[in-house]
Each structure stands twice: as C-alpha cells, then as structure tokens.
XYZ file of C-alpha atoms in Angstrom:
565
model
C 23.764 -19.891 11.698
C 23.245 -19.644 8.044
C 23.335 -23.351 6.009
C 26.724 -23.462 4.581
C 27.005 -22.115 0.765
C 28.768 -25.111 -0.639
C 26.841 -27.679 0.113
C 23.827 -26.017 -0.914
C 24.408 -26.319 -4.660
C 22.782 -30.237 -5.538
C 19.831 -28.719 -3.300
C 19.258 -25.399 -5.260
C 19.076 -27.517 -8.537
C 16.000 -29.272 -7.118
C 14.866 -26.520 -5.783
C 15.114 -24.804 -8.895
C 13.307 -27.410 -11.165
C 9.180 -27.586 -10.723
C 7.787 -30.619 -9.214
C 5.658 -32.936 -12.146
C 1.447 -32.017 -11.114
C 0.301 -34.987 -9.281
C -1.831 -37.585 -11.223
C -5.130 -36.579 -9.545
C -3.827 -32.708 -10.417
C -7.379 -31.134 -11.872
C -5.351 -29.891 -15.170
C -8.718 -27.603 -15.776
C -8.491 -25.765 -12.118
C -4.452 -25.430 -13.170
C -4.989 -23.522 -16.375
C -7.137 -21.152 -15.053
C -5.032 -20.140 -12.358
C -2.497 -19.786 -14.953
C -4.520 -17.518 -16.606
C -5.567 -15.241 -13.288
C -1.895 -15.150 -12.623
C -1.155 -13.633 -16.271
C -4.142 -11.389 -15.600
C -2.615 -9.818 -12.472
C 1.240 -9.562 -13.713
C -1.041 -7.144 -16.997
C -2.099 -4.973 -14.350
C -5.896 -6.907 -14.787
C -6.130 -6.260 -17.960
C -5.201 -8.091 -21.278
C -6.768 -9.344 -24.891
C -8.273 -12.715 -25.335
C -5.261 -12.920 -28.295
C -2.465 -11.972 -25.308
C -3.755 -14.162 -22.826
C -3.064 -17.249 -25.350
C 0.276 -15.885 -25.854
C 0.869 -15.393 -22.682
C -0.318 -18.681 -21.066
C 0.499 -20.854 -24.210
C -2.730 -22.296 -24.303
C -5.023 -23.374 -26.994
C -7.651 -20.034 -27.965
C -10.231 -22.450 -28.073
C -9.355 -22.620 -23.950
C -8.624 -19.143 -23.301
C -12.423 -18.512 -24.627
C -13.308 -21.594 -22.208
C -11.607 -20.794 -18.947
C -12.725 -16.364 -19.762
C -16.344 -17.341 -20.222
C -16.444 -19.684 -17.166
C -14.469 -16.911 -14.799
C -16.767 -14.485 -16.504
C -19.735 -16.626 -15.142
C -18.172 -16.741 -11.844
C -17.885 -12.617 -11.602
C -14.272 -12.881 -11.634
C -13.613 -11.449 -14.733
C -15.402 -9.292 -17.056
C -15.329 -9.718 -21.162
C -15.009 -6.586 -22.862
C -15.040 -6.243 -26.482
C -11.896 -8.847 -27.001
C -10.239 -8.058 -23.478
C -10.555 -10.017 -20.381
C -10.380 -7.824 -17.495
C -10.278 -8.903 -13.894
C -13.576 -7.788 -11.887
C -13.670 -6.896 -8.136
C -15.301 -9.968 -7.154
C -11.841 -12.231 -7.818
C -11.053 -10.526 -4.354
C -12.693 -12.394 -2.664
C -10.083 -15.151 -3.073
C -7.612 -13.318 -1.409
C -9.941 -12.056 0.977
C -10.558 -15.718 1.976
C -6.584 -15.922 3.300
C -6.470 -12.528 5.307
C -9.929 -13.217 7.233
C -8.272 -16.744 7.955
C -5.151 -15.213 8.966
C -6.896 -12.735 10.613
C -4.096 -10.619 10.992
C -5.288 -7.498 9.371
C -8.649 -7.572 11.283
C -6.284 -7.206 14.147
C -3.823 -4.819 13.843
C -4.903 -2.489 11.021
C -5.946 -0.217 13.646
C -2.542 -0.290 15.207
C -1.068 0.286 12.188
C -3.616 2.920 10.876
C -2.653 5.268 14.476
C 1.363 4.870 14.270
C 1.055 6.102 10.785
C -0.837 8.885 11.622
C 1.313 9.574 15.291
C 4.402 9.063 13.128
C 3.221 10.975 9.715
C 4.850 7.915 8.107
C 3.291 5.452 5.481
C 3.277 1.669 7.968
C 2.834 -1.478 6.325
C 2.213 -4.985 7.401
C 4.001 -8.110 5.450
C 4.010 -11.778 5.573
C 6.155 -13.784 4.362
C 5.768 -15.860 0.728
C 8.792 -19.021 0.620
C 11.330 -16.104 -0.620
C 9.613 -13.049 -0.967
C 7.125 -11.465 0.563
C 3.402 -9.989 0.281
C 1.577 -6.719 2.146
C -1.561 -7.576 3.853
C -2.124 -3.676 4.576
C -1.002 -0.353 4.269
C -1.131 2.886 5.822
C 0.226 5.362 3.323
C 0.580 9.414 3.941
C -0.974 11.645 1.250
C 2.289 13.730 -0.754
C 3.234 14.467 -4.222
C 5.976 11.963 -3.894
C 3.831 9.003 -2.370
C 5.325 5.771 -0.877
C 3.398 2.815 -1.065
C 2.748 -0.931 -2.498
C -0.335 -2.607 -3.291
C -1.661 -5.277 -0.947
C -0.617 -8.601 -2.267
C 2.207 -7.473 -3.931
C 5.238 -9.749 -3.716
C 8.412 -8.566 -3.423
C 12.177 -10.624 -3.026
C 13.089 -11.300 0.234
C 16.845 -9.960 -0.405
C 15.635 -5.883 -1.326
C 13.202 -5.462 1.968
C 13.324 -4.552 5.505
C 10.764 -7.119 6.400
C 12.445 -10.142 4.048
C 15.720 -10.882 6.456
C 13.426 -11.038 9.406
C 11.361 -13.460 7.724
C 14.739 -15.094 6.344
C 15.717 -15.735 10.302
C 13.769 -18.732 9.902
C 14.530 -20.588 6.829
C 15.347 -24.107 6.688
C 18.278 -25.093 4.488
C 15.555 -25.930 1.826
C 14.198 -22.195 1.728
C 18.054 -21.120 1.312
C 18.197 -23.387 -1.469
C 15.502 -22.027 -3.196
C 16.438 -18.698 -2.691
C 19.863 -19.404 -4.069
C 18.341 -21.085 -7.671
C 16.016 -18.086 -7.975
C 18.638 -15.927 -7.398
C 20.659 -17.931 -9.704
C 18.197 -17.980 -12.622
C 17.027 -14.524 -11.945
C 19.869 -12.586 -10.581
C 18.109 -8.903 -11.524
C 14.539 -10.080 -10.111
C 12.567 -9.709 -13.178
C 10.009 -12.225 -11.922
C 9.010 -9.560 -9.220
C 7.394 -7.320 -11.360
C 6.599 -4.833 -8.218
C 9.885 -3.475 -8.334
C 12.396 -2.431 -10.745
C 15.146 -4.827 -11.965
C 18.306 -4.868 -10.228
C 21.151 -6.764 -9.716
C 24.605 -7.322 -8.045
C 23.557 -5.114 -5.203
C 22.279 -7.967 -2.421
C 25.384 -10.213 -1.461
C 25.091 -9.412 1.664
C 21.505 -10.693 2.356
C 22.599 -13.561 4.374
C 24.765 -11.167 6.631
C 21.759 -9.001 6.921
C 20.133 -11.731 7.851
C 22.195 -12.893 10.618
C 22.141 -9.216 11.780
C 18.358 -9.109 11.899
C 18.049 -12.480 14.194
C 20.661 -10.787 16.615
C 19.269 -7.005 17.474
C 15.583 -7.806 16.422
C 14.938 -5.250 13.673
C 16.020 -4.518 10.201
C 16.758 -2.028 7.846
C 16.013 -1.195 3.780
C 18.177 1.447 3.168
C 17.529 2.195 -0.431
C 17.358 -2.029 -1.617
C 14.167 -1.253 -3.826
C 14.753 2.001 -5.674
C 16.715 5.124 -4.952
C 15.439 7.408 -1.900
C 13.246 4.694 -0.249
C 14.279 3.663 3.223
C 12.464 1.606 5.964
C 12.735 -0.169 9.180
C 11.181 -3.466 10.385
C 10.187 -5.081 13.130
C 8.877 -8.690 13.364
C 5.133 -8.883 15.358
C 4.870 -12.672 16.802
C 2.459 -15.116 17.188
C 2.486 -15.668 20.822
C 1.543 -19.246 20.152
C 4.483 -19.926 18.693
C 6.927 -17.470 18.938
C 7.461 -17.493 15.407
C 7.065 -14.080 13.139
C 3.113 -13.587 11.789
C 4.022 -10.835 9.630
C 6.431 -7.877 10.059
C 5.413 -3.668 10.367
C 7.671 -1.199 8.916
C 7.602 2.410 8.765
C 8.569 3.666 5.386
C 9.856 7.074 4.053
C 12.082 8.818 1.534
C 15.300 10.084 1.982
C 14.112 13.713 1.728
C 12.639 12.968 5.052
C 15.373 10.406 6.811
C 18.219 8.395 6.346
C 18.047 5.055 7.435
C 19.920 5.746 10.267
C 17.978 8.382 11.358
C 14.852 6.399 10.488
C 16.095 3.686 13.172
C 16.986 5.976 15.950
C 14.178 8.247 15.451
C 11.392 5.951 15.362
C 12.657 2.534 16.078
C 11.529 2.884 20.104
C 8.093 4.024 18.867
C 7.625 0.783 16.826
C 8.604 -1.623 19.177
C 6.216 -0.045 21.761
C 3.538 -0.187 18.458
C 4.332 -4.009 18.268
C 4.151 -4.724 21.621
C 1.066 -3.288 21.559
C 0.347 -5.448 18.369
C 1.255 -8.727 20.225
C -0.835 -8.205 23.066
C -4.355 -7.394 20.651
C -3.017 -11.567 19.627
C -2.635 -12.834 22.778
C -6.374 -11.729 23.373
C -7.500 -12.902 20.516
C -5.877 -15.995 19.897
C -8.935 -18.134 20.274
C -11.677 -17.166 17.572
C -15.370 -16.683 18.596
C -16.581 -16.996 15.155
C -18.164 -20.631 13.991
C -16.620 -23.608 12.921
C -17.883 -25.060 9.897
C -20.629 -27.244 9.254
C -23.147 -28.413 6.861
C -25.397 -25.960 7.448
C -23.362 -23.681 6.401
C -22.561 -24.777 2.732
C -23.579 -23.333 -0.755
C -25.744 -25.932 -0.498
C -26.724 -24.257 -4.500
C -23.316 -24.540 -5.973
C -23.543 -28.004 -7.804
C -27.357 -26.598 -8.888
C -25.325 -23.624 -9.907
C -22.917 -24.682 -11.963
C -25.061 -27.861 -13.206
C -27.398 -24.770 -14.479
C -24.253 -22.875 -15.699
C -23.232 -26.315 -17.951
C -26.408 -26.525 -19.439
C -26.755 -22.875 -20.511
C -22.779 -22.497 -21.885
C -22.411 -26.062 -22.782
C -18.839 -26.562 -23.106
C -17.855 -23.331 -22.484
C -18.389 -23.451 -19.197
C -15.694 -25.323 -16.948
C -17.329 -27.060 -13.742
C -13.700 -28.134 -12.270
C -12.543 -24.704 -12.539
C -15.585 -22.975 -10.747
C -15.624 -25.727 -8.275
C -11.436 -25.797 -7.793
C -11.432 -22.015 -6.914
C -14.775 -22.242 -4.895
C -12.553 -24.683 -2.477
C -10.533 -21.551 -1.851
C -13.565 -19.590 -0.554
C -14.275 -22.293 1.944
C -11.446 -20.982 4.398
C -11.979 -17.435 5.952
C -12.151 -16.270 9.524
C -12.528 -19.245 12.241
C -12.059 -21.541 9.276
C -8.101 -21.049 8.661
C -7.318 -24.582 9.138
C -9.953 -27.269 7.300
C -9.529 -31.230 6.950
C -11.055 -32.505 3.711
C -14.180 -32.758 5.179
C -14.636 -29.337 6.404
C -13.810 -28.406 3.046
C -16.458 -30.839 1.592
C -19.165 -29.365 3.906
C -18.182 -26.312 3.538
C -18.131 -25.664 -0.215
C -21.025 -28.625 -0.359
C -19.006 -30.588 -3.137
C -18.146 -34.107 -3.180
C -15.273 -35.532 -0.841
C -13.784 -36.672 -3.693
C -14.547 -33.551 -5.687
C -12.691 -31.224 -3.130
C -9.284 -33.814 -2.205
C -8.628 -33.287 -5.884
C -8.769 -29.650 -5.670
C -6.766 -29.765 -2.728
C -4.179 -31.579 -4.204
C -3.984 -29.377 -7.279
C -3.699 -26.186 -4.922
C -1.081 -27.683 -2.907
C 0.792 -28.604 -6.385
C 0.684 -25.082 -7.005
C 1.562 -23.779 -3.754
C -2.063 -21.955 -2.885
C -2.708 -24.745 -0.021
C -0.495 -25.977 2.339
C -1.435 -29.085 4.806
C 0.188 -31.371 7.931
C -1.981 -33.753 9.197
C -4.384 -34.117 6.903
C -5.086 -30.177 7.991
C -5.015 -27.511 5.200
C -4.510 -23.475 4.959
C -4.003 -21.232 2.761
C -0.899 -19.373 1.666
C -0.004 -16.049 1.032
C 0.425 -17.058 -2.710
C -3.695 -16.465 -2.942
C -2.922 -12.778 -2.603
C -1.180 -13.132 -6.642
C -4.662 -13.975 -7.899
C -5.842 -10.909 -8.925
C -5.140 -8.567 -5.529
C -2.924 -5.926 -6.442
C -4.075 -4.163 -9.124
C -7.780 -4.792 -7.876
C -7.472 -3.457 -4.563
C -6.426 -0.121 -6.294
C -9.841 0.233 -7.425
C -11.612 3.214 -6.680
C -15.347 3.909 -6.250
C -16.140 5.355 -9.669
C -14.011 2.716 -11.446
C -16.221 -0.297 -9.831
C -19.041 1.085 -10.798
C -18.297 2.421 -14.709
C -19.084 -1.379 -16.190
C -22.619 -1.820 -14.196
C -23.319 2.295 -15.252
C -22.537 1.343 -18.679
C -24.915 -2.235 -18.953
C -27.804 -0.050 -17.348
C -27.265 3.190 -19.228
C -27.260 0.400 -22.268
C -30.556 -1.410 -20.565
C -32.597 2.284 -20.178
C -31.067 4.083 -23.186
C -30.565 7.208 -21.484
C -27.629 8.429 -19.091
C -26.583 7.136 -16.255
C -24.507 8.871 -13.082
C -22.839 8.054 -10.066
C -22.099 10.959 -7.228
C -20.893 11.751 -4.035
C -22.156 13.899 -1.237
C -19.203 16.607 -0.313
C -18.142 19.484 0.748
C -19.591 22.722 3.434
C -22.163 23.607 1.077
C -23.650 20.299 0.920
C -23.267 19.663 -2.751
C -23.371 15.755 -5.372
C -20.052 15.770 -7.002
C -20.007 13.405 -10.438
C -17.425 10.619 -9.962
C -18.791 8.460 -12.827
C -20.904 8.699 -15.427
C -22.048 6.778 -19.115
C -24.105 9.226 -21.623
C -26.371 7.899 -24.478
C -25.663 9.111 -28.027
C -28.689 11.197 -28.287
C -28.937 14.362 -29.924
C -30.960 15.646 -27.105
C -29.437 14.209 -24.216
C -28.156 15.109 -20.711
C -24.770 16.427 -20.352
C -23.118 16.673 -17.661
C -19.138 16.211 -17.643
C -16.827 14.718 -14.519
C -16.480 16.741 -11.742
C -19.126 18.898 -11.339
C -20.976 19.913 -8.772
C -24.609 20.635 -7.671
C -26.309 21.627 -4.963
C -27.688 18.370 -3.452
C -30.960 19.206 -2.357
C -32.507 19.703 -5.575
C -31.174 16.953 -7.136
C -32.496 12.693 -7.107
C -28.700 12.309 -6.607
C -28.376 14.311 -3.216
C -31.702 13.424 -2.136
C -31.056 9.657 -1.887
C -28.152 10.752 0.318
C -29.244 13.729 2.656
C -32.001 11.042 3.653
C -29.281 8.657 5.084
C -28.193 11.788 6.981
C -31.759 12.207 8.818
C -32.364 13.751 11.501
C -29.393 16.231 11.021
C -29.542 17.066 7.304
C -27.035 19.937 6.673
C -29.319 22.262 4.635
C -28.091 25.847 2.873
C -30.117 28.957 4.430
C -32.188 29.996 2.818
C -32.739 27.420 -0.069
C -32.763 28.633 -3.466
C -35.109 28.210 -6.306
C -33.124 26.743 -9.459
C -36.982 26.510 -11.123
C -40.302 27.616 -10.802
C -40.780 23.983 -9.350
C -37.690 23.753 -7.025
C -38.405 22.952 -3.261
C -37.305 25.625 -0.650
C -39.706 24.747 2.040
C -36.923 23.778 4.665
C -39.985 22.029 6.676
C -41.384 20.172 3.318
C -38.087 19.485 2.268
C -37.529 17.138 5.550
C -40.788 15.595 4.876
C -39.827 14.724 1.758
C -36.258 13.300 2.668
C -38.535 10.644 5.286
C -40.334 9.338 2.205
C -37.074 8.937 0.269
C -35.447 7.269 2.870
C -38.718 4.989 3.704
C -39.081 4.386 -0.312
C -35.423 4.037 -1.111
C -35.332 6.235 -3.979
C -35.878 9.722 -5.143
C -37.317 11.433 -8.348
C -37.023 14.907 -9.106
C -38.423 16.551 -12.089
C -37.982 20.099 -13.241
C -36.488 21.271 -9.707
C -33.298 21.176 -11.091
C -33.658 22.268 -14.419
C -36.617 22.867 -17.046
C -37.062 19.897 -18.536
C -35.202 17.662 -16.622
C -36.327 14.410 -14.730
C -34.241 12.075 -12.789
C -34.369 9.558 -10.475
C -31.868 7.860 -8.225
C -31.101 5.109 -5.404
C -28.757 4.771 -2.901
C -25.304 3.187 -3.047
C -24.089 1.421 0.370
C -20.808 0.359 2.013
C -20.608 -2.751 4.078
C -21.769 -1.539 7.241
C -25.042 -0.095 5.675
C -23.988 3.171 5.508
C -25.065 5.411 2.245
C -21.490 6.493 0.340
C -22.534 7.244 -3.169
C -25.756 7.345 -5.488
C -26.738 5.918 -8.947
C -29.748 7.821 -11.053
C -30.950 7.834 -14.974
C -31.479 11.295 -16.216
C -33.680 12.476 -19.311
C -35.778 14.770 -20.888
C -38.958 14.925 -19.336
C -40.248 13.893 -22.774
C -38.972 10.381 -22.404
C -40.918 9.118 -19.541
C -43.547 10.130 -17.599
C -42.606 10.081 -13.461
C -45.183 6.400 -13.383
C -42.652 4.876 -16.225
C -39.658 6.150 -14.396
C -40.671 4.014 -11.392
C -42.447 0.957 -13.127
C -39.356 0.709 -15.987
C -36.331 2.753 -14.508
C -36.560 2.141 -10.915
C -35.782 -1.588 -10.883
C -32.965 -1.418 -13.265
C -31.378 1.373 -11.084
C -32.051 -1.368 -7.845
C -30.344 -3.908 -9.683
C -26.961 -1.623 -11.255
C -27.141 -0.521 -7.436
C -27.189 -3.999 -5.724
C -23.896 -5.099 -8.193
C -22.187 -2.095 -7.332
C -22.485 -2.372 -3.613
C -21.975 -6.725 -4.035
C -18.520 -5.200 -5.228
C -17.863 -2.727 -3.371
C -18.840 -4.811 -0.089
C -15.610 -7.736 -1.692
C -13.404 -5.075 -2.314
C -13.440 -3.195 0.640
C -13.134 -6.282 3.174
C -9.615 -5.283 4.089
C -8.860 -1.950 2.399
C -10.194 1.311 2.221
C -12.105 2.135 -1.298
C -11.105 5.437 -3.002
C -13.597 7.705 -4.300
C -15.783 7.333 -1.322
C-alpha cells in the first residue's frame, strides 16, 4: 500500500529543501558539474557569457572550469562557445558498463524491435524519474524515440509506476514536493510541460504492482502510447530496469498495444532474466594497482604548470573518480577507488563525498556505485552524434594545420562508390571543391582506396574499370596489388587518376572492433606538394586527425550505434 497522503506533508518539505554540501564537499569538482549539467539542458552547446548566466558563477570561473574540461577532452572552446565533446561520454559510459545491463540485453531488445516492428527501450529508474540506457527505434517519417540518458518524471511513463512499486515513504515524499514546486514538469526538459493530467499516478501505481505491467497511454504528448514490463535482478528480485514497446496511435491504442504484444514481451523478458541469471557473476578483473593511471597526477601536475591557474586539478581529479567504476568494478570501497584512479586516499574520499552530496555516488558499507544521475552529464544530446559531426572539429584543426581541404567519406552503395559525409575547404582561389553528398567511384580515389583494402580478399570491383584520366588504374589484377600495399602501408595517394591535376591522399577511419567505417584525406592541386611532401608533411597530420576521430568515435559508440557509419 501507498504511504498515506496526509502525513506525508512535514516529509515533502524536507524533501523539498537541498541538503547544505558537506564540509569536506570539493566546491571546485561542484561547480563544474554545475556547469556540465547547464551544458546538457543547452542541447551541448552554449556561450562562455550564457554559461555565467546560467550557473551564476563568477566569468573569471566559467573561463577556469571551460579551459580545464577543455584540457580534459570534455568540452571543446569555440570562438566564445563551450560545446560539449564526445569524450564527456565516457562518464556515463562508466555507469552502464558497471551496470552492465545494456551489454546484456541490447540484443534482446534490438530482435523484439525488429520481430515486433516497434521502437523497444530499456529504463532505469532515477529517485522520481527515470533515464533510457538504450533504444531500439524503427525508421518512419513520424519517429518515436528518446535519447539515452534522458530523464523523464516518473508520473507521465509506462516504466515510472513500475519503478514507483518500490518507493519508500521518503521517495513519495519527494515526489510529492517536486510535484508541488513543479506541478507542469518544467525541470524535465525531455518532454513538453504539462499539468493537472497525473492524479492518478499513485493508483497507477498500485495497479502496476498487482498485474505486473503498465501502460502510457498518451502521458507524454498526444499519439504516443507504450507498455512496460519490469526485467528483475534475480539476485534480488527487485526491478533492474524496465522494456517497453512504444508506438503511435496511428498504429495502436493502448489497449490494443497490451493485448497485442503484451504476451510477446513477457516471453522477451523472460528471456531477458535468464541472459542475468547467467551472467550474474562477472569474469572481468577486479581492480588493482596495476591497473591505475598511474600518469594522472604527472598529468595534471603538467597540465598546472602549462595553464597556471586556469587549470583546475580538483575538478579533473573529482570527475576522473567517476571513470574508476565500469564493468566488474560497479561497486568500489575508497580504496579501490584510490588504486584505481591512482590518487591519494584522501584525494578520492573527498570526491566521493562531493558526488554523493550531489547524488552521482551512492554508498552502504563503506561500498560505492554510481547512479543513473551520471547519464545528465552530457549523454543525451552527445549520443545523438553522428559520424560526420564527430569528426567536423578534428577536419577543421587539420584542414587549418595543412592549409588545404580536408574530407571525410563513406564506402556505399552496389556500385562501390565514397560518398562525402564531411568536409572543411581552404579559402583558396584555386582550391578543391567538392560539396556534401557526392559521390565517386571508389577505386580511383585515396578515399575508397583506404577502404576497399579493409575489404581484401573480396573487393567488389565495377567490370570493366573505367579510365577517369590518362593515368587512372583499370588493371583489375594491378589494382589488387595495389590495395595489399595500402592496406600493409595504411594509407593511399592518388594523383591525377581521378582528375588532371588532382592529388590526394587518405587514411583509414576505424570503429571499435578494428573494422574500417569511414576515411579522412587532404586534397590539392598537384602544384602544392610533390607525392614525397604529401607523405613526409601530410601523412602524419592525417594519422593524427584520424587517431582523434576514432579515440571518439571508439567513447561514443560504447553503448549506442553511431549514425553516419
């Protein structure tokens, strides 16, 4: 049964005020969390002057805390913005490889939405809301999805009275001041505001616990409806995170969204709760020593020197603590954390204690974990990133580096052809031009070459091969050759096969498991550079725009798919 309404009111009036930092609070490691947070609710991007409105802080520590995240690859300074960079992911990435839950059942996920033709999603839950860890979303005009790490109030979801079935008279509390002091939910900025429609939440709530499942029959926005079902940790029989199957009302009605598809799900969550019961004890390593950044106070010791002030050491080492938890390493004691991040004891029990403050860290004893909160540090609106918009800032710094243009392409479709995804020109007037979009055939191009090699032995080739220039290569057997050395070199450089004139040369861009998914060249007039200059000068500066894009690339696509690719 529910906690009774009136004698709730004294406890959602504490619940409702926030709890003075602790004395040993790091106030440094605090502010710039505050600023990550206002980061993410601007969609990842905002001005140095907005971010000082927006936090209330002092400019002088705005420019402090951006320059030291900006060190730390977690944000990038651009002109007088301060825009969150794909590398902040790894934060959250830390709490879903220690929850491990999206490692697990992705795949499960992944093939009902695909039996089903329904976007399926995968929540936890976040005090009195609650976050997506994953989502497996159908491609239509009218598209139904959420971005991982996106929090949403309990009271408008399928998945939030399911989680609610397990409240403490506390969590009802603090549901009841927030609702309360924000009875239209503008503090969930996922959603649209709305009020006076979610009375019933505790009733729903008390229906959920007795049939097991529940509905959202239009609680976010017009035309949405879903059904939940609770997955459970078999260790404790309490709810890891809830799937639901989500559609418009063009498609179903909620009813006919439960009694359509509900029996499917359960079956899909059974099958869920089994993949935990077999992998409830990790293989991976615990922590140790050995392990530890054993660099990171020679890091940020040379960081101090070369900012000076600018340069926060608290901060870097406060949101390094985070990092320390990940897969076999969900629960830590202050010394694993110590070892593990290589800081002081004392260092890392103050960073502790500031995370807990702020509701990042939880602990019983004298264990910590993470919370879903982590997921608000920059996750949404970078784990919408697609391929081309990763790599635009390290195209730009080396088309800036080489002065001449720089490209990024895919290999696609029958014919075997680079497609241009990204691209930064130099203001030359004689210059390569080349707009978004188009398409070439890929083996007379650096571009393709770099990735027909990863295809070897089974290069689809066009028959016959056409000359584009006197200097083109249609040898089908030479051609092969050739694609061995680029593949044993790691690059390729074509000049004049393409076009009169026209020299290039380009590297290969690579996912996490190795695999070639895009290319980076420079192109110029032949004029320029001679082919030696475009591997003693170009070459490594492609290498190192490469290596940055696929360091990215390999943080944000730890637990989602990357578009573009």
């Amino acid at each position: 049964m529910l906690p009774n309404v009136t004698t709730a009111a004294s406890a959602a009036a504490a619940a409702s005020a926030p709890a003075p930092a602790p004395s040993e609070a790091v106030a440094p490691l605090m502010r710039g969390i505050t600023v990550l947070r206002r980061l993410t609710e601007a969609d990842g991007t905002l001005s140095l002057s907005g971010l000082e409105k927006a936090t209330g802080l002092a400019r002088s520590t705005v420019d402090r805390i951006t320059a030291t995240l900006a060190r730390m690859g977690y944000v990038r300074l651009d002109g007088r913005d301060a825009v969150l960079a794909p590398r902040l992911m790894e934060l959250g990435n830390a709490y879903l490889a220690a929850i491990r839950l999206p490692r697990l059942l992705d795949a499960h996920a992944d093939a009902l939405a695909d039996e089903l033709d329904e976007s399926v999603s995968l929540a936890v839950g976040d005090r009195d809301g609650i976050r997506f860890i994953h989502q497996a979303t159908r491609r239509r005009a009218m598209s139904l999805s959420f971005r991982i790490g996106d929090l949403l109030p309990a009271e408008r979801t399928g998945p939030g009275p399911l989680f609610a079935t397990e409240w403490d008279p506390a969590d009802w509390a603090r549901w009841r001041a927030r609702r309360t002091a924000d009875p239209e939910g503008r503090g969930f900025p996922a959603v649209p505001p709305r009020g006076g429609a979610y009375d019933d939440f505790e009733a729903r709530t008390d229906r959920a616990g007795a049939q097991g499942w529940a509905l959202d029959d239009q609680l976010i926005e017009p035309g949405l409806v879903a059904v939940s079902v609770p997955v459970r940790d078999p260790r404790t029989g309490r709810v890891a995170c809830v799937a639901s199957v989500v559609s418009h009302t063009s498609r179903h009605t909620a009813q006919s969204l439960r009694s359509t598809l509900l029996p499917r799900m359960r079956a899909a969550v059974a099958e869920m709760e089994r993949e935990l019961r077999g992998r409830r004890v990790s293989t991976a390593p615990a922590p140790d020593a050995s392990s530890a950044p054993a660099g990171l106070a020679a890091w940020t010791g040379a960081s101090k020197q070369e900012l000076g002030r600018e340069f926060i050491e608290s901060l870097a080492r406060g949101l390094t603590v985070i990092t320390s938890f990940g897969e076999g390493r969900a629960e830590l004691t202050l010394t694993d954390v110590a070892q593990a991040t290589g800081l002081a004891r004392a260092t890392a029990r103050r960073a502790l204690i500031t995370l807990e403050h702020l509701g990042y860290v939880a602990s019983s004893d004298r264990v910590f974990r993470l919370t879903p909160r982590v997921l608000g540090l920059g996750f949404p609106p970078l784990s919408m990133l697609p391929l081309p918009r990763i790599a635009a800032p390290h195209l730009a710094e080396l088309s800036a580096r080489v002065h001449d243009s720089a490209s990024l392409a895919l290999l696609t479709g029958p014919e075997e052809e680079i497609q241009y995804t990204a691209r930064v020109a130099t203001s030359r007037v004689m210059s390569v031009n080349i707009t978004l979009g188009t398409r070439l055939p890929a083996y007379a191009t650096s571009l393709g070459r770099v990735m027909l090699a990863d295809l070897l032995p089974d290069v689809p080739l066009p028959s016959p091969l056409t000359p584009l220039t006197p200097h083109t290569l249609t040898d089908r057997i030479q051609l092969l050759s050739l694609l061995e050395r680029v593949r044993h070199d790691g690059y390729a450089l074509v000049d004049g096969e393409l076009e009169e004139g026209l020299r290039s040369i380009a590297v290969p861009v690579r996912d996490r498991d190795g695999r070639v998914v895009a290319a980076v060249n420079v192109a110029m007039h032949s004029s320029r550079r001679t082919v030696e200059q475009c591997v003693t000068d170009v070459l490594p500066e492609l290498r190192v725009a490469a290596g940055r894009i696929e360091g990215e690339l390999r943080v944000a696509g730890m637990f989602r798919r990357v578009a573009g690719i």
